[in-house]
Coordinates of C-alpha atoms in Angstrom, one line a residue:
M134 CA 0.0 0.0 0.0
S135 CA 1.1 3.5 -0.9
E136 CA 4.4 2.2 -2.1
A137 CA 6.1 3.8 -5.1
F138 CA 7.1 1.2 -7.8
E139 CA 8.4 1.3 -11.4
V140 CA 6.3 0.5 -14.5
A141 CA 8.0 -0.2 -17.8
W142 CA 5.9 0.5 -20.8
T143 CA 5.8 0.8 -24.6
G144 CA 3.1 2.8 -26.4
P145 CA 2.5 5.8 -28.7
D146 CA 3.3 8.3 -26.0
Y147 CA 0.9 10.9 -27.4
S148 CA 0.8 14.2 -25.6
E149 CA -0.7 13.8 -22.1
D150 CA -1.0 10.0 -22.3
F151 CA -0.7 8.5 -18.8
I152 CA -0.5 5.3 -16.9
G153 CA -2.9 4.9 -14.0
V154 CA -3.8 2.4 -11.3
G155 CA -7.4 1.7 -10.1
I156 CA -9.8 -0.8 -8.7
V157 CA -10.8 -3.7 -10.9
G158 CA -14.1 -3.0 -12.6
A159 CA -14.0 0.8 -12.0
S160 CA -15.2 3.2 -14.7
G161 CA -14.6 6.8 -15.5
S162 CA -12.1 8.7 -13.5
A163 CA -12.2 6.0 -10.8
Q164 CA -10.0 3.9 -13.1
W165 CA -7.0 5.8 -11.8
K166 CA -6.6 6.4 -8.1
N167 CA -3.0 7.5 -9.0
Y168 CA -1.4 8.1 -12.3
T169 CA 1.8 9.3 -13.9
P170 CA 2.2 10.9 -17.4
T171 CA 4.1 8.8 -20.0
A172 CA 6.1 11.9 -20.7
E173 CA 8.1 11.0 -17.6
G174 CA 9.7 8.2 -19.5
S175 CA 10.0 4.4 -19.2
P176 CA 10.1 3.1 -16.7
L177 CA 8.0 5.6 -14.8
T178 CA 7.2 5.7 -11.1
L179 CA 3.6 5.0 -9.9
R180 CA 2.3 5.1 -6.4
A181 CA 0.1 2.1 -5.2
P182 CA -3.3 3.1 -3.7
A183 CA -3.6 3.4 0.1
A184 CA -6.1 0.5 0.5
P185 CA -5.4 -3.2 -0.1
G186 CA -7.2 -5.1 -2.9
D187 CA -7.2 -6.1 -6.6
Y188 CA -6.3 -3.4 -9.0
V189 CA -5.4 -2.9 -12.6
I190 CA -2.6 -0.8 -14.2
K191 CA -3.8 0.8 -17.5
Y192 CA -2.2 2.7 -20.3
F193 CA -4.6 5.6 -21.1
F194 CA -4.7 7.7 -24.3
N195 CA -5.3 11.4 -23.3
Q196 CA -8.0 11.6 -25.9
E197 CA -11.2 10.7 -24.0
N198 CA -9.0 8.9 -21.4
W199 CA -9.4 5.7 -23.4
P200 CA -7.6 2.7 -21.8
A201 CA -5.5 0.9 -24.4
F202 CA -3.9 -1.9 -22.3
E203 CA -4.0 -3.2 -18.7
V204 CA -2.2 -5.6 -16.3
P205 CA -3.4 -6.8 -12.9
L206 CA -1.9 -5.6 -9.6
T207 CA -2.6 -6.9 -6.1
V208 CA -2.0 -4.3 -3.3
V209 CA -1.3 -5.8 0.1
E210 CA -1.2 -4.3 3.6
P211 CA 2.3 -3.4 4.8
Q212 CA 3.6 -4.7 8.1
V213 CA 3.1 -2.0 10.7
S214 CA 3.7 -1.9 14.5
L215 CA 3.6 0.8 17.2
T216 CA 5.1 0.6 20.7
A217 CA 4.2 3.4 23.2
P218 CA 3.3 3.7 27.0
S219 CA -0.3 2.7 27.9
E220 CA -0.6 5.8 30.2
A221 CA 0.9 9.2 30.2
D222 CA 0.3 12.7 31.6
V223 CA -1.3 15.3 29.4
S224 CA 1.0 17.6 27.4
Q225 CA 4.1 15.4 27.8
M226 CA 6.5 14.2 25.2
I227 CA 6.5 10.4 24.8
E228 CA 8.5 8.1 22.7
V229 CA 6.8 5.9 20.1
A230 CA 8.7 3.1 18.4
W231 CA 7.3 2.1 15.0
S232 CA 7.7 -0.1 12.0
G233 CA 6.0 0.6 8.7
P234 CA 6.4 1.6 5.1
N235 CA 7.8 5.0 5.9
T236 CA 6.7 6.5 2.6
P237 CA 7.3 10.2 2.3
G238 CA 4.7 12.1 4.4
D239 CA 3.8 9.2 6.6
F240 CA 3.2 10.2 10.3
V241 CA 2.2 8.9 13.7
G242 CA -0.7 10.8 15.3
I243 CA -2.6 10.8 18.6
G244 CA -6.3 11.6 18.8
R245 CA -9.5 10.8 20.7
V246 CA -11.0 7.3 20.5
G247 CA -13.7 7.3 17.8
A248 CA -12.6 10.6 16.2
S249 CA -12.7 10.8 12.4
G250 CA -11.0 13.0 9.7
S251 CA -8.3 15.4 11.0
G252 CA -9.7 14.9 14.5
Q253 CA -7.8 11.6 14.5
W254 CA -4.6 13.5 15.2
R255 CA -4.5 16.2 17.8
N256 CA -0.8 16.1 17.5
Y257 CA 1.5 14.2 15.1
T258 CA 5.1 13.6 14.2
S259 CA 6.4 12.6 10.8
T260 CA 8.0 9.1 10.5
A261 CA 10.9 10.9 8.7
D262 CA 11.8 12.3 12.1
G263 CA 13.3 9.0 13.2
N264 CA 12.5 5.8 15.2
P265 CA 11.5 6.1 18.0
L266 CA 9.9 9.4 17.4
Q267 CA 8.8 12.1 19.9
L268 CA 5.0 12.7 20.2
M269 CA 3.3 15.3 22.3
T270 CA 0.3 14.1 24.2
P271 CA -2.9 16.3 24.0
S272 CA -3.7 18.7 26.8
E273 CA -6.9 17.1 28.0
P274 CA -7.1 13.8 29.9
G275 CA -9.1 10.8 28.6
D276 CA -8.9 7.8 26.3
Y277 CA -6.9 8.2 23.1
V278 CA -5.4 6.2 20.3
I279 CA -2.0 6.4 18.6
K280 CA -2.2 5.6 14.9
Y281 CA 0.2 5.1 12.0
F282 CA -1.0 7.1 9.0
L283 CA -0.1 6.8 5.4
D284 CA 0.4 10.2 3.8
Q285 CA -1.8 9.2 0.9
G286 CA -5.3 10.0 1.9
N287 CA -4.2 10.2 5.6
T288 CA -5.1 6.5 5.8
P289 CA -4.7 4.9 9.3
L290 CA -3.0 1.5 9.2
F291 CA -2.6 0.5 12.8
E292 CA -3.5 1.8 16.3
I293 CA -2.8 1.3 20.0
P294 CA -4.7 2.8 22.9
I295 CA -3.3 5.2 25.5
T296 CA -4.9 6.8 28.6
L297 CA -4.0 10.4 29.4
R298 CA -4.2 11.6 33.0
E299 CA -4.1 15.0 34.7
P300 CA -0.7 15.9 36.1
E301 CA -0.2 16.9 39.8
V302 CA -0.4 20.7 40.0
S303 CA -0.4 23.2 42.9
L304 CA -0.3 27.0 43.3
T305 CA 0.5 29.0 46.4
A306 CA -0.2 32.8 46.3
P307 CA -1.4 35.5 48.6
A308 CA -5.2 35.8 49.0
N309 CA -5.0 39.6 48.6
A310 CA -2.7 42.1 46.8
E311 CA -2.7 45.7 45.8
V312 CA -3.1 46.7 42.2
S313 CA 0.1 46.7 40.0
T314 CA 2.3 45.1 42.7
M315 CA 4.6 42.2 42.0
I316 CA 3.7 39.0 43.9
E317 CA 5.4 35.6 44.3
V318 CA 3.6 32.5 43.2
S319 CA 5.0 29.1 44.2
W320 CA 3.9 26.2 41.9
S321 CA 4.4 22.6 41.1
G322 CA 3.4 21.1 37.8
P323 CA 4.7 19.5 34.6
N324 CA 6.8 22.5 33.5
T325 CA 6.6 21.6 29.9
P326 CA 8.2 24.2 27.6
G327 CA 6.0 27.3 27.3
D328 CA 3.8 26.5 30.4
F329 CA 2.9 29.7 32.4
I330 CA 1.2 31.1 35.4
G331 CA -1.4 33.8 34.6
I332 CA -3.8 36.1 36.4
G333 CA -7.1 37.3 35.0
V334 CA -10.6 38.3 36.0
V335 CA -12.9 35.6 37.4
G336 CA -15.1 34.1 34.6
A337 CA -12.9 35.4 31.7
S338 CA -12.3 33.1 28.7
G339 CA -9.7 32.9 26.0
S340 CA -6.7 35.1 26.2
A341 CA -8.5 37.3 28.7
Q342 CA -7.8 34.6 31.3
W343 CA -4.3 36.1 31.7
R344 CA -4.0 39.9 32.0
N345 CA -0.4 39.2 33.1
Y346 CA 1.7 36.0 33.1
A347 CA 5.1 34.5 33.9
E348 CA 6.5 31.4 32.3
T349 CA 7.3 28.5 34.6
S350 CA 10.7 28.3 33.0
T351 CA 11.6 31.6 34.8
G352 CA 11.8 29.7 38.1
N353 CA 9.9 28.8 41.3
P354 CA 8.4 30.9 42.7
V355 CA 7.5 33.0 39.7
Q356 CA 7.2 36.8 39.9
L357 CA 3.7 37.8 38.7
L358 CA 2.4 41.4 38.2
V359 CA -1.0 42.0 39.6
P360 CA -3.5 43.8 37.2
A361 CA -4.0 47.5 37.5
K362 CA -7.7 47.4 38.3
P363 CA -9.1 46.2 41.6
G364 CA -11.5 43.3 41.7
D365 CA -11.8 39.5 42.0
Y366 CA -9.2 37.6 40.0
V367 CA -7.9 34.0 39.6
I368 CA -4.3 32.8 39.2
K369 CA -4.1 29.8 36.9
Y370 CA -1.5 27.3 35.8
F371 CA -1.7 27.0 32.0
L372 CA -0.2 24.4 29.7
N373 CA 1.4 25.9 26.7
Q374 CA -0.5 23.5 24.5
R375 CA -3.8 25.2 23.6
N376 CA -3.3 27.4 26.7
T377 CA -5.1 24.8 28.8
P378 CA -5.7 25.8 32.4
L379 CA -5.1 23.0 34.9
L380 CA -5.6 24.7 38.3
E381 CA -6.7 28.0 39.7
E382 CA -6.5 29.9 43.0
P383 CA -8.6 33.1 43.8
I384 CA -7.0 36.4 44.7
S385 CA -8.7 39.7 45.6
V386 CA -7.0 42.8 44.1
T387 CA -7.3 45.9 46.2
P388 CA -7.1 49.6 45.1
A389 CA -3.8 51.5 45.6
S390 CA -3.6 54.2 48.3
V391 CA -3.1 57.5 46.5
T392 CA -3.4 61.2 47.5
M393 CA -2.7 64.4 45.6
E394 CA -3.0 68.1 46.4
V395 CA -4.2 69.9 43.4
P396 CA -5.2 73.6 43.2
S397 CA -8.7 74.3 42.1
V398 CA -7.6 77.0 39.7
A399 CA -4.4 77.4 37.6
T400 CA -3.2 79.8 34.9
G401 CA -2.5 78.2 31.5
G402 CA 1.1 77.7 30.7
A403 CA 2.3 78.1 34.3
V404 CA 4.3 75.5 36.2
I405 CA 2.6 74.1 39.3
E406 CA 3.6 71.7 42.0
I407 CA 1.4 68.7 42.9
P408 CA 2.4 67.0 46.2
W409 CA 1.4 63.3 46.0
T410 CA 1.6 59.9 47.8
G411 CA 1.2 56.6 46.1
P412 CA 2.8 53.3 45.2
N413 CA 5.5 54.9 43.0
H414 CA 5.9 51.9 40.8
S415 CA 8.5 52.2 38.1
G416 CA 6.9 54.2 35.3
D417 CA 4.1 55.7 37.4
F418 CA 3.3 59.3 36.5
V419 CA 1.1 62.3 37.3
G420 CA -0.5 63.9 34.3
I421 CA -2.9 66.7 33.4
G422 CA -5.4 66.6 30.6
V423 CA -8.8 67.8 29.4
S424 CA -11.7 66.5 31.4
G425 CA -13.3 63.5 29.6
A426 CA -10.3 62.8 27.4
S427 CA -9.3 59.2 26.8
G428 CA -6.1 57.3 25.8
S429 CA -2.9 59.4 25.6
A430 CA -5.0 62.6 25.4
Q431 CA -5.5 62.2 29.2
W432 CA -2.1 63.8 29.8
K433 CA -1.2 67.0 27.9
S434 CA 1.9 67.1 30.2
Y435 CA 3.1 64.8 32.9
A436 CA 5.8 64.2 35.5
K437 CA 7.2 60.8 36.5
T438 CA 6.7 59.9 40.2
S439 CA 10.3 58.7 40.2
D440 CA 11.2 62.4 40.0
G441 CA 9.8 62.8 43.6
S442 CA 7.0 64.7 45.3
P443 CA 5.8 67.3 44.5
A444 CA 5.4 66.5 40.8
V445 CA 6.2 69.5 38.7
L446 CA 3.6 70.0 35.9
R447 CA 3.3 72.5 33.0
V448 CA -0.4 73.5 32.8
P449 CA -1.8 73.5 29.3
T450 CA -2.2 77.0 27.9
T451 CA -5.8 76.9 26.7
G452 CA -8.3 77.5 29.4
G453 CA -11.0 75.0 30.3
D454 CA -11.9 72.1 32.6
Y455 CA -9.0 69.8 33.2
V456 CA -8.1 66.9 35.6
V457 CA -4.9 65.9 37.2
K458 CA -4.5 62.1 37.4
Y459 CA -2.2 59.6 39.1
F460 CA -1.4 57.0 36.5
L461 CA 0.0 53.5 37.1
D462 CA 2.5 52.6 34.5
Q463 CA 0.7 49.3 33.8
R464 CA -1.7 50.1 30.9
N465 CA -1.5 53.8 31.9
T466 CA -4.3 53.1 34.4
P467 CA -5.6 56.2 36.3
V468 CA -6.2 55.5 40.0
L469 CA -7.0 59.0 41.3
T470 CA -8.5 62.0 39.5
M471 CA -8.8 65.6 40.7
P472 CA -10.3 68.6 38.8
V473 CA -8.6 71.9 38.1
S474 CA -10.0 74.9 36.2
V475 CA -7.5 76.4 33.9
T476 CA -7.7 80.1 32.8
T477 CA -6.0 81.2 29.6
P478 CA -3.3 83.8 30.5
P479 CA -4.1 87.4 29.4
A480 CA -2.1 89.0 26.7
T481 CA -2.3 92.2 24.5
L482 CA -0.6 93.4 21.3
N483 CA -0.1 96.9 20.0
A484 CA 1.2 97.3 16.5
P485 CA 0.4 99.1 13.2
S486 CA -2.5 97.7 11.2
D487 CA -0.5 98.0 7.9
A488 CA 3.1 98.3 6.8
A489 CA 5.4 97.9 3.8
S490 CA 6.8 94.5 2.9
G491 CA 10.3 93.9 4.2
S492 CA 10.1 96.8 6.6
M493 CA 10.6 96.8 10.4
I494 CA 7.8 97.4 12.8
E495 CA 7.5 97.8 16.6
V496 CA 5.2 95.5 18.5
A497 CA 4.3 96.4 22.2
W498 CA 3.0 93.5 24.2
T499 CA 1.8 92.3 27.6
G500 CA 1.5 88.7 28.6
P501 CA 2.9 86.0 30.9
N502 CA 6.4 86.1 29.4
Y503 CA 7.1 82.5 30.1
D504 CA 10.5 81.1 29.1
G505 CA 10.7 81.0 25.3
D506 CA 7.5 82.9 24.6
Y507 CA 7.6 84.8 21.3
I508 CA 5.6 87.2 19.0
G509 CA 5.2 85.8 15.5
I510 CA 4.0 87.1 12.2
G511 CA 2.4 84.8 9.7
K512 CA -0.2 84.7 7.0
Q513 CA -3.9 84.5 8.0
G514 CA -5.1 80.9 8.0
A515 CA -1.6 79.5 8.2
S516 CA -0.9 76.5 10.5
G517 CA 2.1 75.1 12.3
S518 CA 5.4 77.0 11.8
G519 CA 3.7 79.0 8.9
Q520 CA 2.1 81.1 11.7
W521 CA 5.5 82.7 12.4
R522 CA 7.3 83.7 9.2
T523 CA 9.2 86.2 11.4
Y524 CA 9.2 86.6 15.1
G525 CA 10.8 88.1 18.2
V526 CA 11.2 86.6 21.7
T527 CA 9.4 88.3 24.6
A528 CA 12.6 88.0 26.7
D529 CA 14.0 90.8 24.5
G530 CA 11.7 93.4 26.1
A531 CA 8.2 94.8 26.2
V532 CA 8.6 96.4 22.8
L533 CA 10.0 94.3 20.0
T534 CA 11.3 95.3 16.6
I535 CA 10.4 92.6 14.1
A536 CA 11.2 92.4 10.3
L537 CA 8.2 91.9 8.1
P538 CA 8.0 89.2 5.3
D539 CA 8.7 90.3 1.8
E540 CA 5.4 88.9 0.4
P541 CA 2.3 91.3 0.6
G542 CA -1.0 90.0 1.9
D543 CA -3.1 89.6 5.0
Y544 CA -1.2 88.6 8.1
L545 CA -1.6 88.0 11.8
I546 CA 0.6 89.1 14.7
Q547 CA 0.3 86.6 17.5
Y548 CA 1.6 86.1 21.0
F549 CA 2.7 82.4 21.4
V550 CA 3.3 80.5 24.6
S551 CA 6.4 78.5 23.8
A552 CA 5.6 75.4 25.9
D553 CA 2.8 74.2 23.5
R554 CA 3.0 76.9 20.8
T555 CA -0.5 78.1 21.6
A556 CA -1.5 81.6 20.5
I557 CA -3.2 83.7 23.2
A558 CA -3.5 87.1 21.5
E559 CA -3.6 88.2 17.9
R560 CA -3.7 91.4 15.8
A561 CA -4.4 91.8 12.1
L562 CA -1.7 93.3 9.8
T563 CA -1.9 94.1 6.1
I564 CA 1.5 94.1 4.3
R565 CA 1.6 96.2 1.2

């Protein structure tokens, strides 16, 4: 069965003639289970079918697939054997000794008793990988069979039973932990490559079962990061194969203790100090952003808690309702939020309303004069750096002399806060 053998032939060898093998008495395309074009020469190689029985080898003309000649062939079952343990733990590598035809693509597979189709092999190893071969047992306990499969049609030739049992597994972890802390989890288990200890919300399924995880190969106990949100969680031992959980232990995750002192009102662009207390995990930070913002828009500016308390924050320039938040580094999770009302800093500009292109004008200004603030002149409707074709820095005095662009048109003179390049005052200018 499934063996490749040589067939010597003579014939007209018309274009696309072929030699095929099929069951005695078959008609139509069933006359050739396998075939080889005569263009491959004489002798050619033909593969025997995967089932034993009486067959015929025929020379077919390509025109209407007409059989011109035939000879009989008896296909016999090959000698096949398998030797493997009768019991094993789930998700373990076992040795399987075998004998068989070892035709290219043959394999030994393990699957549930009574399974059909591709369900007959949850896992498999090619016979080309050696004898004995290494076969991974499935991740669920129960009654299985190990089978020798021909590559042709995935035909099973021989099988032996095996019973898979649950391995001994244990977990030891604290019953309570604060959000985003690192805890130790002691474990015992199979420790197959890729096994891991994970923590996830009670009742979660799929990959949501592990918000965070540590591979068992990293040692015992493992270091496991607690999720950033409080609630009821479970710690589970997972097999790498199909991420199968074997054992779980409950853990209650408690909120972090955090305080901040935030002013109720602040001036836009100013630097303020925020005294804080909190877990100060690596990467934690205090940020300020617009009320109701999400994602990274929650922090227009921020200060790492590792820089100490108080946190030094630059207030956004544009006035409005803002919030200051303490963020855990893990998933940038906010654990405390306090409101602050931001007022745009006042500013004025006094300058001519029209002037000649390329000339110099004087601009008198009032404003916050933060470090790096500047007065810029750019075309009306411009954005980005186009808003300041020419400029002068406020640090140079209350009256600035600024060169005008050479191109005539409608322009704006604007006071820019340097920290976020926000304009807080403007005056129209026509350049002739």
